Short mmCIF file of C-alpha atoms and ligand atoms in Angstrom, two decimals:
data_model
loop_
_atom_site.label_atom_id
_atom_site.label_comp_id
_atom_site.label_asym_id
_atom_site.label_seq_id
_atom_site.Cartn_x
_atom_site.Cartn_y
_atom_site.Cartn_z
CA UNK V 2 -4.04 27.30 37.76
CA UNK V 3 -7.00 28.94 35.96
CA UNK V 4 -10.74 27.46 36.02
CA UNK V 5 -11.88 28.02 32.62
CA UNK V 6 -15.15 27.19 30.05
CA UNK V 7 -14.79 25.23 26.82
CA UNK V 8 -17.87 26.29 24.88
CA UNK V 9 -18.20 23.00 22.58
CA UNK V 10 -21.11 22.69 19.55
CA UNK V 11 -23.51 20.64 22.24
CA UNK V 12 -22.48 21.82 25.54
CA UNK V 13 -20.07 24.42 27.64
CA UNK V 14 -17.58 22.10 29.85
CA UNK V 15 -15.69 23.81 32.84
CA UNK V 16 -12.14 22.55 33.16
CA UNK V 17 -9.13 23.23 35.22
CA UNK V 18 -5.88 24.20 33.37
CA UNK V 19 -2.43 24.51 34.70
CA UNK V 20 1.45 25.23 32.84
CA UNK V 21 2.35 25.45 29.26
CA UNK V 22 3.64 22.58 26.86
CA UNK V 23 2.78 18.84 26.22
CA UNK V 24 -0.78 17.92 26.42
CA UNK V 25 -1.76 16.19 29.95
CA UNK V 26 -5.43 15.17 31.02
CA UNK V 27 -6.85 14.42 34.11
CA UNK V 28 -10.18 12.54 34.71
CA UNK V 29 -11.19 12.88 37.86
CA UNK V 30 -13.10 10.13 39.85
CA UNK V 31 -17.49 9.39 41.05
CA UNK V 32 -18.68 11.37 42.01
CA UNK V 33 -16.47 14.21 42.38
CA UNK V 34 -14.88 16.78 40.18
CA UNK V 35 -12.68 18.27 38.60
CA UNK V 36 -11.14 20.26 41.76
CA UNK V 37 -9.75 16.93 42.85
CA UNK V 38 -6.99 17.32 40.65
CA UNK V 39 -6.05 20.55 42.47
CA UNK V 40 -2.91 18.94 44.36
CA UNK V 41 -1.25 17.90 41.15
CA UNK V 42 -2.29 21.26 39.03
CA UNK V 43 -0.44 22.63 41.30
CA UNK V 44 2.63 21.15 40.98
CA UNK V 45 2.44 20.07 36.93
CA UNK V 46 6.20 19.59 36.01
CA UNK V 47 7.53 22.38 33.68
CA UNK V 48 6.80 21.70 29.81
CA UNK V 49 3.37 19.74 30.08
CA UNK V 50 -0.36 21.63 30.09
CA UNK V 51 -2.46 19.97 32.25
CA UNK V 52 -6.17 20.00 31.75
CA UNK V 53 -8.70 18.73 34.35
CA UNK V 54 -12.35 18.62 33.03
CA UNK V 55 -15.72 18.22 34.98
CA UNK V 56 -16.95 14.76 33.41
CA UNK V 57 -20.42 15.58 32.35
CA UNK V 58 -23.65 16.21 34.70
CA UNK V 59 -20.96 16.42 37.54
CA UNK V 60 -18.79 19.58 38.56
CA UNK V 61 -20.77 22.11 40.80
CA UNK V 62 -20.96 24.61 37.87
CA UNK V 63 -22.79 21.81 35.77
CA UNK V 64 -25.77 22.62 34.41
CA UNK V 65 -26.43 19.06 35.26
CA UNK V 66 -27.85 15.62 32.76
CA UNK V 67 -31.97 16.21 31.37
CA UNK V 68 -33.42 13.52 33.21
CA UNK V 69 -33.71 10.22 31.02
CA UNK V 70 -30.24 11.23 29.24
CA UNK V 71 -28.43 7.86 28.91
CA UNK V 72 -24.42 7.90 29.29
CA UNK V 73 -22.20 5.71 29.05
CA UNK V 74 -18.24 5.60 29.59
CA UNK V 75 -18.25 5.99 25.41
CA UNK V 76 -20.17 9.48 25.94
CA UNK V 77 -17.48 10.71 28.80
CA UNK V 78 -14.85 9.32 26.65
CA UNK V 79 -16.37 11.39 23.50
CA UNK V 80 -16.40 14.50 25.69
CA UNK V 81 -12.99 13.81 26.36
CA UNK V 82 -11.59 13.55 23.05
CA UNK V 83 -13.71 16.45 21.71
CA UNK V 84 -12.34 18.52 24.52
CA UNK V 85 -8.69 17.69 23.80
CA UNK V 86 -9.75 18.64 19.52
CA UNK V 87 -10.77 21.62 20.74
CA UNK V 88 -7.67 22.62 22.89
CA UNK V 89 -5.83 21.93 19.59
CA UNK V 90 -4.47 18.74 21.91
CA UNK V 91 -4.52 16.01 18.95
CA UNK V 92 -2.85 13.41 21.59
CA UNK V 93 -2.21 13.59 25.43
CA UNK V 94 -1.55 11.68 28.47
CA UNK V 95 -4.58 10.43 29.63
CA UNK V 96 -4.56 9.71 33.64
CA UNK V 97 -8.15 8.81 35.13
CA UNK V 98 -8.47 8.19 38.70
CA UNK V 99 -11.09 5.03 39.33
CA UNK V 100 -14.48 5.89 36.82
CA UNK V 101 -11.75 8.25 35.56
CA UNK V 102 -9.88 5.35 34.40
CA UNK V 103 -12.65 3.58 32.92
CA UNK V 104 -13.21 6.95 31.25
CA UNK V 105 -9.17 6.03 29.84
CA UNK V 106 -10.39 2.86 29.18
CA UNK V 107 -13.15 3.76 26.56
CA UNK V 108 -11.04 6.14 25.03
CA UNK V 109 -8.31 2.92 24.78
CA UNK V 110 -11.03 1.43 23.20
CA UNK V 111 -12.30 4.43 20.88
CA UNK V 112 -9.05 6.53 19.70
CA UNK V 113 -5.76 4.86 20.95
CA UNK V 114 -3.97 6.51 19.09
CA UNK V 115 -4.90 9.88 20.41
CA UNK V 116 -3.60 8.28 23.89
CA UNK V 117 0.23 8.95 23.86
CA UNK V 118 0.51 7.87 28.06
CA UNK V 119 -1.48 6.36 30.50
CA UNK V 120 -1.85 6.76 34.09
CA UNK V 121 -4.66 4.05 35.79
CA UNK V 122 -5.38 4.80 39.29
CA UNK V 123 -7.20 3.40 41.89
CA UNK V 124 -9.41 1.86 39.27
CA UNK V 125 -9.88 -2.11 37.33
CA UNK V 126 -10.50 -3.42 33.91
CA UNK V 127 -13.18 -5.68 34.80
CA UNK V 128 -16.76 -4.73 34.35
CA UNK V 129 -19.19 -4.79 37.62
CA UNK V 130 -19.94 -8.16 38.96
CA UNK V 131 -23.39 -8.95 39.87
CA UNK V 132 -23.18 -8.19 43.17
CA UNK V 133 -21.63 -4.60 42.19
CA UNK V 134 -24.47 -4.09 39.76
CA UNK V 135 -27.16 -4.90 42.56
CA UNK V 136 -24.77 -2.05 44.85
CA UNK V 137 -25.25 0.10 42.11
CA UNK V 138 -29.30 -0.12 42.17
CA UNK V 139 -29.34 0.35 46.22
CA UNK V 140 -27.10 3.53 45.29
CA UNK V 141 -29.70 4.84 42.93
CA UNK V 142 -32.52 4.30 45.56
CA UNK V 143 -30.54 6.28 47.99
CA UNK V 144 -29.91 9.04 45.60
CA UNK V 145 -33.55 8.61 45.35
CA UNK V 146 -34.29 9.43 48.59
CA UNK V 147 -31.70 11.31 50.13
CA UNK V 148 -30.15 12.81 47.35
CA UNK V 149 -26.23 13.61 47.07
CA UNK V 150 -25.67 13.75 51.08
CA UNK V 151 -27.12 10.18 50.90
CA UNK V 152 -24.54 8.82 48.50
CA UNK V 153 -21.78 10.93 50.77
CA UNK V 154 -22.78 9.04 53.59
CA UNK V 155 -22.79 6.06 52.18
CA UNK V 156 -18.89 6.43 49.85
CA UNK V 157 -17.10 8.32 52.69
CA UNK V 158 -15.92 5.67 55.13
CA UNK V 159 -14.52 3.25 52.03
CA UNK V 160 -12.58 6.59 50.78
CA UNK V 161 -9.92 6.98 52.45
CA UNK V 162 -6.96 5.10 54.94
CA UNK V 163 -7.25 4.89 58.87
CA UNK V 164 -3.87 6.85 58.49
CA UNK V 165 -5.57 9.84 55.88
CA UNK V 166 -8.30 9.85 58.60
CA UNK V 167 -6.41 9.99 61.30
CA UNK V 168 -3.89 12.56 60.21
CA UNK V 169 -5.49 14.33 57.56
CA UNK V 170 -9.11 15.07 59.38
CA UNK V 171 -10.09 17.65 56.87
CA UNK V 172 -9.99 15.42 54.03
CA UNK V 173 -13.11 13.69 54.64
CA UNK V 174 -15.25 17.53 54.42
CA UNK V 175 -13.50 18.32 51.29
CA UNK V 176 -14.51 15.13 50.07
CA UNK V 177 -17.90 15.40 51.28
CA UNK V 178 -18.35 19.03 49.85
CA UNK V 179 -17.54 18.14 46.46
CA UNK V 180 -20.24 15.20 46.41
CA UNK V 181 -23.02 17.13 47.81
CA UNK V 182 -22.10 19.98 45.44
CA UNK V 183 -23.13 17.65 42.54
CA UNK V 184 -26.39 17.81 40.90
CA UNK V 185 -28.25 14.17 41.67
CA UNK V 186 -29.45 13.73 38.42
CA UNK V 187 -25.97 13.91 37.06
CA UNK V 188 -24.52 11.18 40.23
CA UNK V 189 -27.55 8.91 38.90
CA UNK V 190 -26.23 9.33 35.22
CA UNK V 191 -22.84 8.24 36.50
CA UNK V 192 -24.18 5.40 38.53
CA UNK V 193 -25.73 3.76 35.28
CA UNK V 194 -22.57 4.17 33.08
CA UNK V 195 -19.97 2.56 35.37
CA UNK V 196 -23.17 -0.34 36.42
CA UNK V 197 -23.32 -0.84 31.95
CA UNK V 198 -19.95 -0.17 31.90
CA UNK V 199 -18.24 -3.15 29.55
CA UNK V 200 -15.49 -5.78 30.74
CA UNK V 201 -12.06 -3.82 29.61
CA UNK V 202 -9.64 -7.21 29.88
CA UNK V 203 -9.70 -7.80 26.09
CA UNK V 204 -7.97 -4.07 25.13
CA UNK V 205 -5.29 -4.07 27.48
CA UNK V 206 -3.37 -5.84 24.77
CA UNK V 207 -4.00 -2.38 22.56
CA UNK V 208 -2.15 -0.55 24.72
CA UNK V 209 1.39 0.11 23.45
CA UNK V 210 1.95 3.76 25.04
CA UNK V 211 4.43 4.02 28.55
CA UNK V 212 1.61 3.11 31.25
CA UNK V 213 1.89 3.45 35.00
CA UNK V 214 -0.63 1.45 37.33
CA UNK V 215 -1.15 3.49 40.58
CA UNK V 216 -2.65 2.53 43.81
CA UNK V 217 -3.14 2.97 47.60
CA UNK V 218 -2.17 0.22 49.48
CA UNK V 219 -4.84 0.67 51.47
CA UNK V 220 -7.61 0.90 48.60
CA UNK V 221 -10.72 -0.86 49.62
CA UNK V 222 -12.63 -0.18 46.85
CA UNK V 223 -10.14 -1.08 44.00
CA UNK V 224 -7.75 -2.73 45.95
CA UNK V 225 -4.05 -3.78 44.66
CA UNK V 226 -5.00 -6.81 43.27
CA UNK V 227 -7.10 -5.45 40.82
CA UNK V 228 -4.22 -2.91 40.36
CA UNK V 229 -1.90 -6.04 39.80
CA UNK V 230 -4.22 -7.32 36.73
CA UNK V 231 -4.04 -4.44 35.07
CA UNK V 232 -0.10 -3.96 34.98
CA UNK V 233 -0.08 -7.69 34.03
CA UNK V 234 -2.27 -6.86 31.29
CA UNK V 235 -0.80 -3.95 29.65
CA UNK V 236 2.51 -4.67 28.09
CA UNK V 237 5.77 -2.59 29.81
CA UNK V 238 3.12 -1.18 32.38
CA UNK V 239 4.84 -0.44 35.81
CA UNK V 240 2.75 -0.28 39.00
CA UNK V 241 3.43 1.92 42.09
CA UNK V 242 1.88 0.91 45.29
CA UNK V 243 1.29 4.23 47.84
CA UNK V 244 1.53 3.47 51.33
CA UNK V 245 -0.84 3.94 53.66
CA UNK V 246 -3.15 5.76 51.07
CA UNK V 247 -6.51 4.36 50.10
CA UNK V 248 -9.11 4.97 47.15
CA UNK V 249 -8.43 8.98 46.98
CA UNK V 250 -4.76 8.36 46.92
CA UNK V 251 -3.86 11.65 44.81
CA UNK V 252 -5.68 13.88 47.30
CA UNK V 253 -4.12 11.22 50.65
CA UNK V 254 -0.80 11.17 49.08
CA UNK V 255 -0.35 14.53 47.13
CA UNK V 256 3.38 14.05 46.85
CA UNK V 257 3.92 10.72 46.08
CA UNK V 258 1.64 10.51 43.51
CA UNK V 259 2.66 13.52 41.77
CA UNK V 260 5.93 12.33 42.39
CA UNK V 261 5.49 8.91 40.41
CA UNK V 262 3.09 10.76 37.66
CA UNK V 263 6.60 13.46 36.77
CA UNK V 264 8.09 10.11 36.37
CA UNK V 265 5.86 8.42 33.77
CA UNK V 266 5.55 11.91 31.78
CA UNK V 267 9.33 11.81 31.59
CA UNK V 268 8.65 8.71 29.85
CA UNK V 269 6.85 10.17 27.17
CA UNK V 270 8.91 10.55 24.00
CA UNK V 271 9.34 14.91 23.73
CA UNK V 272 6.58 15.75 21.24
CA UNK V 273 4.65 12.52 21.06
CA UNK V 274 2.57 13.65 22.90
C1 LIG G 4 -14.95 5.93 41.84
O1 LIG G 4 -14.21 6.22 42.80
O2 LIG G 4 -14.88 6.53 40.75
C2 LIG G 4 -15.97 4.85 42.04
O3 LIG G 4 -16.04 4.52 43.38
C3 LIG G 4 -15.68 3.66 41.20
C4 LIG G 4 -16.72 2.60 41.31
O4 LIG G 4 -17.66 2.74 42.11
O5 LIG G 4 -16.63 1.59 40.59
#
């Protein structure tokens, strides 16, 4: 696993990279990095190149977002597909876990065709509810205030399972370290996008590539309900439920949700990809 710097026309863009062979990327979830991917680049099955970028403003090497920048999932999506031109990666398998799969979900929406497998995890195609938008405001206020250690605070106990607390006690201070390494101005930027973030239902029905739905059983904040309406909605998508995980399940459940990612990348066609 090597931690490398894409130096694109606009901006430089840390990423993780890991193995040699068919194009695999992984969008990591708010408001994290993209070290939470380090469980699975460290087991990436033989023939696929994983690459695991900081979405931008976020990453602790970031130089952060000027203040008044507006994003939206369409500018991490953008990032995303001008990262992948410039690994010479014309299509990959796209897995996003939660705002990492709405990331997937704008680039369903911008360049499906450059998509050539999906992984949604711990994530939902609907946009925020009212309610969620008026959680995203008291977020921002926080941030306001508190900054980063704020938000920590306040994400931390929906995270993760009673079970991941209980027998994984470290989990929560990794977690916790990777928010507060953040720079606020690039949590706030990712507050806005996923609170304008548009209603995904009405593209599922683009999506023609082998999909896998994957969730912890135990996910409060994208529970397997939501989970349920996207496999429903995505033509041949399977779903695979992870017990006693919650939100974080690829850093609860290392294992089993490398395990059932190796599966949907041996559904990928050799060289589609
Ligand atoms: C995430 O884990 O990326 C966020 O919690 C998703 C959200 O707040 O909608």
């Amino acid at each position: 696993m090597t931690s490398r710097t894409a130096h694109l026309p606009t901006r430089s863009v840390r990423y993780l990279e890991a193995g040699e062979g068919q194009p695999l990327l992984l969008l990591h979830a708010f408001p994290f990095s993209a070290d939470q991917w380090l469980p699975q680049l460290s087991r990436i099955p033989r023939g696929w190149r994983a690459v695991a970028p900081d979405l931008r403003g976020l990453g602790g090497e970031s130089p952060g977002v000027p203040p008044g920048d507006t994003i939206g999932m369409d500018t991490y999506a953008g990032d995303a597909l001008e990262l992948m031109a410039h690994l010479d990666m014309p299509r990959a398998v796209v897995c996003g876990l939660s705002m990492g799969g709405y990331v997937a979900l704008a680039m369903v929406r911008r360049s499906v065709e450059r998509i050539s497998g999906l992984v949604l995890a711990d994530t939902r195609a609907a946009a925020d509810s009212a309610d969620g938008r008026a959680g995203r405001e008291r977020m921002l206020a926080l941030l306001g205030r508190e900054g980063p250690p704020g938000v920590a605070r306040e994400m931390l106990p929906k995270l993760l399972s009673d079970r991941s607390r209980r027998e994984q006690p470290d989990l929560e201070d990794v977690l916790k370290a990777m928010i507060e390494a953040n720079a606020s101005e690039g949590i706030a930027a990712a507050i806005r996008a996923m609170k304008e973030r548009p209603d995904s239902m009405g593209i599922l029905g683009r999506i023609a590539c082998p999909t896998l739905v994957i969730v912890g059983k135990e996910d409060a904040l994208t529970p397997p309900a939501e989970a349920e309406i996207l496999q429903r909605g995505i033509a041949g998508a399977r779903l695979h439920t992870i017990p006693g995980a919650g939100h974080m399940s690829n850093l609860e459940a290392p294992l089993a949700f490398s395990s059932a990612l190796e599966g949907l990348l041996g559904a990928v066609e050799p060289g589609r990809a």
